[in-house]
Coordinates of C-alpha atoms in Angstrom, one line a residue:
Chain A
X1 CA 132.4 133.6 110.8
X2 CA 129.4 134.3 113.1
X3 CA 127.3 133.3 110.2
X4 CA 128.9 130.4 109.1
X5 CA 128.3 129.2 112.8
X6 CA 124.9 130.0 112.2
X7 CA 124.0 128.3 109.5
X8 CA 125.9 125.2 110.7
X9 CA 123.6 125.2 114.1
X10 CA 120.6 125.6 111.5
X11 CA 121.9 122.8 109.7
X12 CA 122.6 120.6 112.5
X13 CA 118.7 121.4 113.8
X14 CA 117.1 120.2 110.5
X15 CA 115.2 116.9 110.6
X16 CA 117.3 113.4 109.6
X17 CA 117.5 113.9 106.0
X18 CA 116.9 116.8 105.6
X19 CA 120.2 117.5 104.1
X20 CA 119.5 115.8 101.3
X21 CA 116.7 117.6 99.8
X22 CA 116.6 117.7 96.9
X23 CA 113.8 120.7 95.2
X24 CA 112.2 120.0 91.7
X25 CA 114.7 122.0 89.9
X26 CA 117.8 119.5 91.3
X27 CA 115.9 117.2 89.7
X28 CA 115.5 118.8 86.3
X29 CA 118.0 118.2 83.3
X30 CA 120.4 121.1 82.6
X31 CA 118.3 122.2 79.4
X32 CA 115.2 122.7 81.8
X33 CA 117.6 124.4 84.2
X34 CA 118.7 127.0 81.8
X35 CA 115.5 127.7 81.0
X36 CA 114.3 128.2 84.2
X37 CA 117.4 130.8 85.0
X38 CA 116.6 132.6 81.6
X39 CA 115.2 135.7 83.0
X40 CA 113.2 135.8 79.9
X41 CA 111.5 132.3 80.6
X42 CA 107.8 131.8 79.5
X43 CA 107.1 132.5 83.4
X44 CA 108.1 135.8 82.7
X45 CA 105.7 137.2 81.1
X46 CA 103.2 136.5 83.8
X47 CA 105.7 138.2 85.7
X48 CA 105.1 141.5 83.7
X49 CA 101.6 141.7 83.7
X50 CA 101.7 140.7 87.7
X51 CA 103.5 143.7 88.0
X52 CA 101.6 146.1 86.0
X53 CA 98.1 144.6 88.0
X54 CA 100.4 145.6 91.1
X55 CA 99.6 149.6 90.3
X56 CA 96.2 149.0 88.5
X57 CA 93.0 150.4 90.2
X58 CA 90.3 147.6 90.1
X59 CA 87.2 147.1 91.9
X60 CA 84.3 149.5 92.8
X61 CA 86.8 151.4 95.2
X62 CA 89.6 152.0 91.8
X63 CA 92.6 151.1 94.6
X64 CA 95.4 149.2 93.2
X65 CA 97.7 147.0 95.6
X66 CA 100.3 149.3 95.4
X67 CA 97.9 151.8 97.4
X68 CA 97.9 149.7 100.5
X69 CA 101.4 148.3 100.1
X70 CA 103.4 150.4 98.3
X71 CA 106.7 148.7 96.4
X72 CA 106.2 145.6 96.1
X73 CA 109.7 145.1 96.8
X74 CA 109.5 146.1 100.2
X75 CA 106.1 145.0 101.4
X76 CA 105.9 141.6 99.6
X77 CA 109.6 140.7 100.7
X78 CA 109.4 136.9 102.7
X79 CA 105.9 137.0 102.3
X80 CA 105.7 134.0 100.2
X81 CA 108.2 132.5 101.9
X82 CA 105.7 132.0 104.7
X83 CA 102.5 132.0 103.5
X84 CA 100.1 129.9 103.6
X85 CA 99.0 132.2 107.0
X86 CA 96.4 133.1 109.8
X87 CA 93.2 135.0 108.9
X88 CA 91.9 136.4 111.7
X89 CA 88.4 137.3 109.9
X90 CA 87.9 133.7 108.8
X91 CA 89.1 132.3 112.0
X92 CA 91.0 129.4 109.5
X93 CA 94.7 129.4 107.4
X94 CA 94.6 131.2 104.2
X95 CA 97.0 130.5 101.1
X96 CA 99.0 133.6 99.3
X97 CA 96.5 132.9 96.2
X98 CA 93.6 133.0 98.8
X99 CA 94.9 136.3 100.7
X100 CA 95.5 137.7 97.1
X101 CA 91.3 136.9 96.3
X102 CA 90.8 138.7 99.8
X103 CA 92.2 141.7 99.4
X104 CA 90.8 141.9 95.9
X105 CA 87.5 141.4 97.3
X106 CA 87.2 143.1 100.9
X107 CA 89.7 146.4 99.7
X108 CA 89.1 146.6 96.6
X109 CA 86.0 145.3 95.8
X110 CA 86.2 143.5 93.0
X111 CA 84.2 140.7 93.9
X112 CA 84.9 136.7 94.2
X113 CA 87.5 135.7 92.4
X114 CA 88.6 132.1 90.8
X115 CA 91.7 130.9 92.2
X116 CA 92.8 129.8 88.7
X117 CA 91.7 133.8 87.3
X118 CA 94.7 134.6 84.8
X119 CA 94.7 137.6 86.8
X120 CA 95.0 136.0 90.5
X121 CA 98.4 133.9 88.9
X122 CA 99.9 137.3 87.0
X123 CA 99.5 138.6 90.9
X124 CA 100.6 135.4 92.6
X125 CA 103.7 135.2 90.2
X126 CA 104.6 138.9 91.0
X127 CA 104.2 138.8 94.8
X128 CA 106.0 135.3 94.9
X129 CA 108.9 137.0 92.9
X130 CA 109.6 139.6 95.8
X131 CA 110.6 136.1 97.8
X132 CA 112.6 134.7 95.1
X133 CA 116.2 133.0 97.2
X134 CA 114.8 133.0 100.1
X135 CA 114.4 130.1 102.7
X136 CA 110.7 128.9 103.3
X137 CA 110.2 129.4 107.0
X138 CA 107.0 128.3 108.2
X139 CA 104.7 130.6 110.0
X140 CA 104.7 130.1 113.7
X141 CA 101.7 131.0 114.9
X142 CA 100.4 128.5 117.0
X143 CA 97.0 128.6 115.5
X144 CA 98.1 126.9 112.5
X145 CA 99.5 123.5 114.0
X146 CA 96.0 122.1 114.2
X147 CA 95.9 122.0 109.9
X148 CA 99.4 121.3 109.5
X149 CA 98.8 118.3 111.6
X150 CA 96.0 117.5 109.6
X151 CA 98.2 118.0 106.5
X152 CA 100.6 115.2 107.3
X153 CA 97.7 113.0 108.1
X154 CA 96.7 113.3 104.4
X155 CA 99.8 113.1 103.5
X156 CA 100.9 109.6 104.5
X157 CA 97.1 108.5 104.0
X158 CA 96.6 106.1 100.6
X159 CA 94.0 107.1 98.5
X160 CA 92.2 106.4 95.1
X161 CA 91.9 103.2 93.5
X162 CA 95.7 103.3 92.8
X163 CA 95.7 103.2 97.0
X164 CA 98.8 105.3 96.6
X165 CA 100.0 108.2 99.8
X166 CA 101.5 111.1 99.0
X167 CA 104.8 109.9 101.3
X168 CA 104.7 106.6 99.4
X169 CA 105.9 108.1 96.4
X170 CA 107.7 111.4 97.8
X171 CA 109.1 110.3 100.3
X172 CA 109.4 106.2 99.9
X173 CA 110.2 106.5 96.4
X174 CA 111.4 110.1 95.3
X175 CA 114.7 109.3 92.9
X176 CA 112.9 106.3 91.5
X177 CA 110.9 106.9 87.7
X178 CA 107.3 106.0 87.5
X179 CA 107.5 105.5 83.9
X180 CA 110.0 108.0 82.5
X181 CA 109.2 110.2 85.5
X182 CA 111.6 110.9 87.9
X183 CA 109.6 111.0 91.1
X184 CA 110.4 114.4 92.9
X185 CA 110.6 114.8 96.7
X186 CA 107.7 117.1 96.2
X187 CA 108.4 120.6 97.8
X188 CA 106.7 123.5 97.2
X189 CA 109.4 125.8 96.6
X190 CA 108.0 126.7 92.8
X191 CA 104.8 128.2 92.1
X192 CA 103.2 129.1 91.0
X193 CA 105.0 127.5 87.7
X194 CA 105.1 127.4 84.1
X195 CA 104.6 123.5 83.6
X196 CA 105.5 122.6 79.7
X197 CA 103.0 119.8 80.0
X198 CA 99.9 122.5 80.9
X199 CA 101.7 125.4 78.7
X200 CA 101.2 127.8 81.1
X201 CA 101.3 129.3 84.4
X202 CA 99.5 127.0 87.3
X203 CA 99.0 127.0 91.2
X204 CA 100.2 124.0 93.7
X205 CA 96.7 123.2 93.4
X206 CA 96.4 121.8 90.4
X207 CA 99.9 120.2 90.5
X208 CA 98.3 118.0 93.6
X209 CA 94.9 117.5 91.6
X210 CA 97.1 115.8 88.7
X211 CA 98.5 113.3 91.3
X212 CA 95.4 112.6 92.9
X213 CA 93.9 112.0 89.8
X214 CA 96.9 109.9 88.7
X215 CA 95.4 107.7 91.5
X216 CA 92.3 107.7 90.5
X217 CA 91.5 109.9 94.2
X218 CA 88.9 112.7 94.2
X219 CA 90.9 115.8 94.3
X220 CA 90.7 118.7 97.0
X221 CA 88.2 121.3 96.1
X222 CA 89.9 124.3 95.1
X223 CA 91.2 126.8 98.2
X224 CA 89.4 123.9 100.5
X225 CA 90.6 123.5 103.9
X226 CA 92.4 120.0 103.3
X227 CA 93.9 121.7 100.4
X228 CA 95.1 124.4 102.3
X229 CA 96.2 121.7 105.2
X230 CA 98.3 119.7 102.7
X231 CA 99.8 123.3 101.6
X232 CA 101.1 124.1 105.2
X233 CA 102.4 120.6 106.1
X234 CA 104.1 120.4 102.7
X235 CA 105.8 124.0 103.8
X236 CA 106.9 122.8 107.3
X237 CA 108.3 119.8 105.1
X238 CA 110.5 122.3 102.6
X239 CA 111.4 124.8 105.3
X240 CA 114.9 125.8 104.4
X241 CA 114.7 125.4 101.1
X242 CA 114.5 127.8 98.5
X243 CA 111.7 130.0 96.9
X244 CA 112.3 129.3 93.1
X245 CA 110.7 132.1 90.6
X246 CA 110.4 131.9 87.5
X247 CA 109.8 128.2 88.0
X248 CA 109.6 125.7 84.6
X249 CA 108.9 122.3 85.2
X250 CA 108.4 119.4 82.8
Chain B
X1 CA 108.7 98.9 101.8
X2 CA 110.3 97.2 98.8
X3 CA 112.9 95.6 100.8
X4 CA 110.5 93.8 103.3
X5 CA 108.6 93.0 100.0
X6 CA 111.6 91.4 98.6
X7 CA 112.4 89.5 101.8
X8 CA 109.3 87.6 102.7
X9 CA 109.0 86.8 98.7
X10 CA 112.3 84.7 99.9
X11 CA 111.0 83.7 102.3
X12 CA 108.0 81.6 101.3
X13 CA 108.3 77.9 99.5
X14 CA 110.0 77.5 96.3
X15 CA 107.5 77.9 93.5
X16 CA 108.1 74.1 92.3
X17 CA 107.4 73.0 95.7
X18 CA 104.4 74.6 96.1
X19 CA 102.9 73.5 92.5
X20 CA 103.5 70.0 93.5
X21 CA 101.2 71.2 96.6
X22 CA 98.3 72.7 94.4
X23 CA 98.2 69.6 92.6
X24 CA 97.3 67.5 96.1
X25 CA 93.5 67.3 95.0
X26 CA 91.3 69.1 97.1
X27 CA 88.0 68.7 96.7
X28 CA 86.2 71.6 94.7
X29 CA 83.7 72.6 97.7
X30 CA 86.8 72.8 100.0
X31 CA 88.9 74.6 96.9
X32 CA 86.0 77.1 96.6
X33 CA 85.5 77.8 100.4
X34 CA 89.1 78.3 100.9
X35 CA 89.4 80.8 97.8
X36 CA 86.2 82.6 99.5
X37 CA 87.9 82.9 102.8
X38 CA 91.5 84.5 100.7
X39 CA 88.6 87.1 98.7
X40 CA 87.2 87.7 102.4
X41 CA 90.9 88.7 103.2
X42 CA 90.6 86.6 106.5
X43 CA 93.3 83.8 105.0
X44 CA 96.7 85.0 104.7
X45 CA 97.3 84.3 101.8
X46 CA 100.0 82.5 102.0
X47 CA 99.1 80.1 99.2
X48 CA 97.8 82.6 96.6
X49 CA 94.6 81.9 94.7
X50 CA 94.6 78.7 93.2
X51 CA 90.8 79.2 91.8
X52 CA 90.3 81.0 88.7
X53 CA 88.0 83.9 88.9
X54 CA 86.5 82.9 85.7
X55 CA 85.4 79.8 83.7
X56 CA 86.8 81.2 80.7
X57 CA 90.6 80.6 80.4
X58 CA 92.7 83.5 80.4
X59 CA 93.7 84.5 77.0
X60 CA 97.7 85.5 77.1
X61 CA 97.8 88.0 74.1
X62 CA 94.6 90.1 75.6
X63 CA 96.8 89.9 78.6
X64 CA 99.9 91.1 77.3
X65 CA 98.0 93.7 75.2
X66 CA 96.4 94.9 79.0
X67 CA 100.0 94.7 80.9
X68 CA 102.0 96.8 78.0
X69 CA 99.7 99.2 77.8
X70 CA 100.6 102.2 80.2
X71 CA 96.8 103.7 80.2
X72 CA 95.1 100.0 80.7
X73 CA 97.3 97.7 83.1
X74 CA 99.8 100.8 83.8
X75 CA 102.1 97.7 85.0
X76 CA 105.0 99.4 82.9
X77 CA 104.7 102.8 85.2
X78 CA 106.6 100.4 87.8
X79 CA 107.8 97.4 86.0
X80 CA 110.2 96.3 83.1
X81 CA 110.4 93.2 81.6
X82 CA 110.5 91.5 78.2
X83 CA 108.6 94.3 76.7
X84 CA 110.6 96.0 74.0
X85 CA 107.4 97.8 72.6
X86 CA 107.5 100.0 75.9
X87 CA 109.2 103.0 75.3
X88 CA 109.7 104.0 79.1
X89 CA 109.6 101.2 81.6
X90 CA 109.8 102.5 85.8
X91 CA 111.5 101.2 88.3
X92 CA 109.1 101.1 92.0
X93 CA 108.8 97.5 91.2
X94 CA 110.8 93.9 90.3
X95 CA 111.7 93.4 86.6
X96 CA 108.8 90.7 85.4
X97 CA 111.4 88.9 83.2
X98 CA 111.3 85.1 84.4
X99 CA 107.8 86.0 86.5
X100 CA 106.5 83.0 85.3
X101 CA 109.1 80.8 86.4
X102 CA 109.5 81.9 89.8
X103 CA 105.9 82.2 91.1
X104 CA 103.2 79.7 90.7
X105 CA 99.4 80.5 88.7
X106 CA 97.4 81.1 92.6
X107 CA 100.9 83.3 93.5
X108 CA 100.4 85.8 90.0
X109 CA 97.1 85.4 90.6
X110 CA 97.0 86.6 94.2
X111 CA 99.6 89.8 93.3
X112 CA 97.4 91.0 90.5
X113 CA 93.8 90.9 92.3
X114 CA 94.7 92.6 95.7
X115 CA 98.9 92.6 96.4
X116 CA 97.9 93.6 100.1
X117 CA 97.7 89.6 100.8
X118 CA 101.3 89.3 100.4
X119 CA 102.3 92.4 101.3
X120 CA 100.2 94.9 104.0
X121 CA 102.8 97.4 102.5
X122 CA 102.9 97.2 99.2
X123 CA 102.8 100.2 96.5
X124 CA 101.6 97.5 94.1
X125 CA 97.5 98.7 93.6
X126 CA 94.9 96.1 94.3
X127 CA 93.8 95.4 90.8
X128 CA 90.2 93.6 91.7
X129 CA 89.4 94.6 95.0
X130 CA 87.7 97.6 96.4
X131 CA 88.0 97.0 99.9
X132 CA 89.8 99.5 102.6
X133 CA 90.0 102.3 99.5
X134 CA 89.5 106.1 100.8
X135 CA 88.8 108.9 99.2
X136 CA 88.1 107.4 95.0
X137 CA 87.7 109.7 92.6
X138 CA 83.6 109.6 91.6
X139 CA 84.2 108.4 88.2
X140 CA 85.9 105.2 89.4
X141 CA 84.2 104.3 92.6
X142 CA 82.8 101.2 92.5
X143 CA 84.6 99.7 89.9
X144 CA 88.0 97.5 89.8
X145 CA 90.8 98.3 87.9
X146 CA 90.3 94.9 86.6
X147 CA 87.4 92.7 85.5
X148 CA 87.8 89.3 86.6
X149 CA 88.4 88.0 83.3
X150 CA 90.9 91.1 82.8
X151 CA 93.1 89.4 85.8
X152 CA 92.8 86.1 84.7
X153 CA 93.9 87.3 80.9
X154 CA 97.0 88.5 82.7
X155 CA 97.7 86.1 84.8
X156 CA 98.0 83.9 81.4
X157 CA 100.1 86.1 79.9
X158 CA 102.8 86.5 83.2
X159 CA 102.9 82.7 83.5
X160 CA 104.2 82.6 80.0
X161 CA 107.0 84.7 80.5
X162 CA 109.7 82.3 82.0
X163 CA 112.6 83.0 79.6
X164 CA 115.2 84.7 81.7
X165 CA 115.9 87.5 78.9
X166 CA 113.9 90.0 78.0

């Protein structure tokens, strides 16, 4: 009772329209969608060797993840659900895949890593998994509002030679088919995913470099901090929604 | 967006009238400055581009081999029309069935080299224009998506489609 009350209020707070949200997998045919709910998806077997990486000393110090943070289960819990976060030693917003390369290299040191390492996305997959059902919810610090804002301004810019915005087509024209592509609202909620097109696992990252270069734009550098901008406003944008794991998308 | 787009389309002078118009001869210094001032952006654009870009005529078949092919014109990512050869057709812009009938040669021409004339808001991409663009990908900056001969192969081809079936 208490809780339906809540969740009413919550409901009542979202922005206009944000009722009807609708995430990737609404979007998806019923073949797609049973595949993505087949715990034995081609997502899962990042999953797997996510989790075996979890316990697996690496680095010139041999500590595993699990060393600092135990079960996953417990200490990885929401975690994606708010990321991307504060780092205070960088003074500047971090994504999950970018606190994932920190760790690696300031506990563990095992050196830089690429963001697109098939060992960062086994990680990525596995930590995300710990969130899986659980509402986005934005981190509040205060600290970040300065890149979100930023975010939005990128956003609803045009860009490329296609002189296309991000909001012209997710939010102007989401439901409409650019060819036979049903144009998605564009939230965040599943990643990293298996995408059938790539035939593998891949970040938000590269999901926003294929429509930038669908418009002929120059995409973010990888973990930049326009990237990473985008990343948070597109968060504040899908707070509520769902975390999806094991994602599969077209 | 599409809406206002759709309204001030309704807006403007009925295509016959506005032939008729194009045919009230000008005299070609005055033609030429006034299609300078619509490339310049500063006229309205109200009255399309009467001037072709090119000497050469536009040849219809290149243009219809440019606007149904999804990697070349990518028209059919936001258009149908009478093309039964396109597999997939989207929908973010007006069916092109008839196109030719309803808007006059210096209209067509005006939508395909920068939409923005017509329409500040308009998802349509400016097909030979660089100006106002932000943040181009390196291997296309500088370049059109168009040549001028490209647009006026096009603009051929649209003015041929005036059947109102596909």
């Amino acid at each position: 009772m208490i809780r339906a009350a809540v969740l009413a209020g919550i409901v009542l707070a979202l922005p206009a329209g944000a009722q009807d949200r609708r995430t990737g997998y609404d979007d998806m045919s019923p073949a797609l969608q049973a595949m993505q709910d087949d715990p034995m998806n081609p997502a899962a077997f990042w999953l797997i060797d996510g989790e075996a990486l979890w316990s697996e000393p690496a680095g010139t110090r041999g500590q595993s993840c699990a060393d600092c943070h135990d079960a996953a289960e417990d200490s990885m819990a929401g975690v994606a659900a708010r990321y991307p976060a504060w780092d205070e030693e960088q003074a500047a917003p971090v994504d999950l895949n970018g606190r994932i390369a920190l760790c690696r290299d300031r506990h563990q040191g095992a050196g830089p890593q690429d963001r697109a390492d098939p060992d960062i996305l086994a990680l990525l997959a596995y930590v995300t998994h710990q969130s899986r059902g659980m509402p986005l919810t934005p981190d509040p610090d205060p600290r970040l509002d300065p890149a979100r804002a930023r975010g939005e301004t990128l956003f609803t810019t045009r860009m490329g030679q296609l002189n296309l915005s991000c909001a012209q087509c997710h939010d102007d024209n989401s439901g409409g088919h650019l060819a036979a592509a049903l144009i998605p609202q564009g939230h965040p909620t599943g990643y990293p995913q298996y995408r059938l097109e790539w035939e593998t696992l891949g970040t938000l990252e590269r999901r926003i470099r294929g429509c930038l270069t669908g418009v002929r734009a120059e995409p973010f550098a990888p973990g930049s901090a326009d990237f990473i901008a985008l990343a948070l406003y597109l968060q504040s944008r899908a707070a509520g929604l769902q975390v999806e794991t094991l994602p599969i998308r077209p | 967006m599409r809406g206002r787009g759709m309204r001030r389309r309704c807006a403007k002078p009925l295509a016959a009238e506005k032939r008729r118009r194009g045919k009230v001869g000008l005299n070609p210094t005055l033609r030429a400055t006034l299609a300078v001032l619509a490339l310049s952006g500063t006229a309205a654009g109200a009255d399309g581009l009467a001037t072709p870009l090119t000497a050469t005529p536009g040849d219809p078949a290149r243009g219809a081999q440019i606007v149904t092919d999804p990697q070349h014109g990518l028209c059919t990512l936001c258009h149908a029309g009478p093309f039964p050869q396109v597999a997939f057709t989207g929908t973010l812009g007006p069916d092109l069935t008839g196109v030719g009938a309803r808007r006059t040669l210096a209209d067509l021409r005006q939508q395909i080299v920068d939409s923005r004339r017509a329409n500040p808001d308009t998802i349509m991409p400016p097909y030979h224009s660089t100006e106002g663009l932000n943040r181009v990908g390196e291997r296309w900056q500088g370049t059109t998506l168009m040549t001028a001969q490209e647009v006026e192969d096009v603009v051929a081809y649209l003015a041929t489609l005036t059947g109102d079936t596909p």
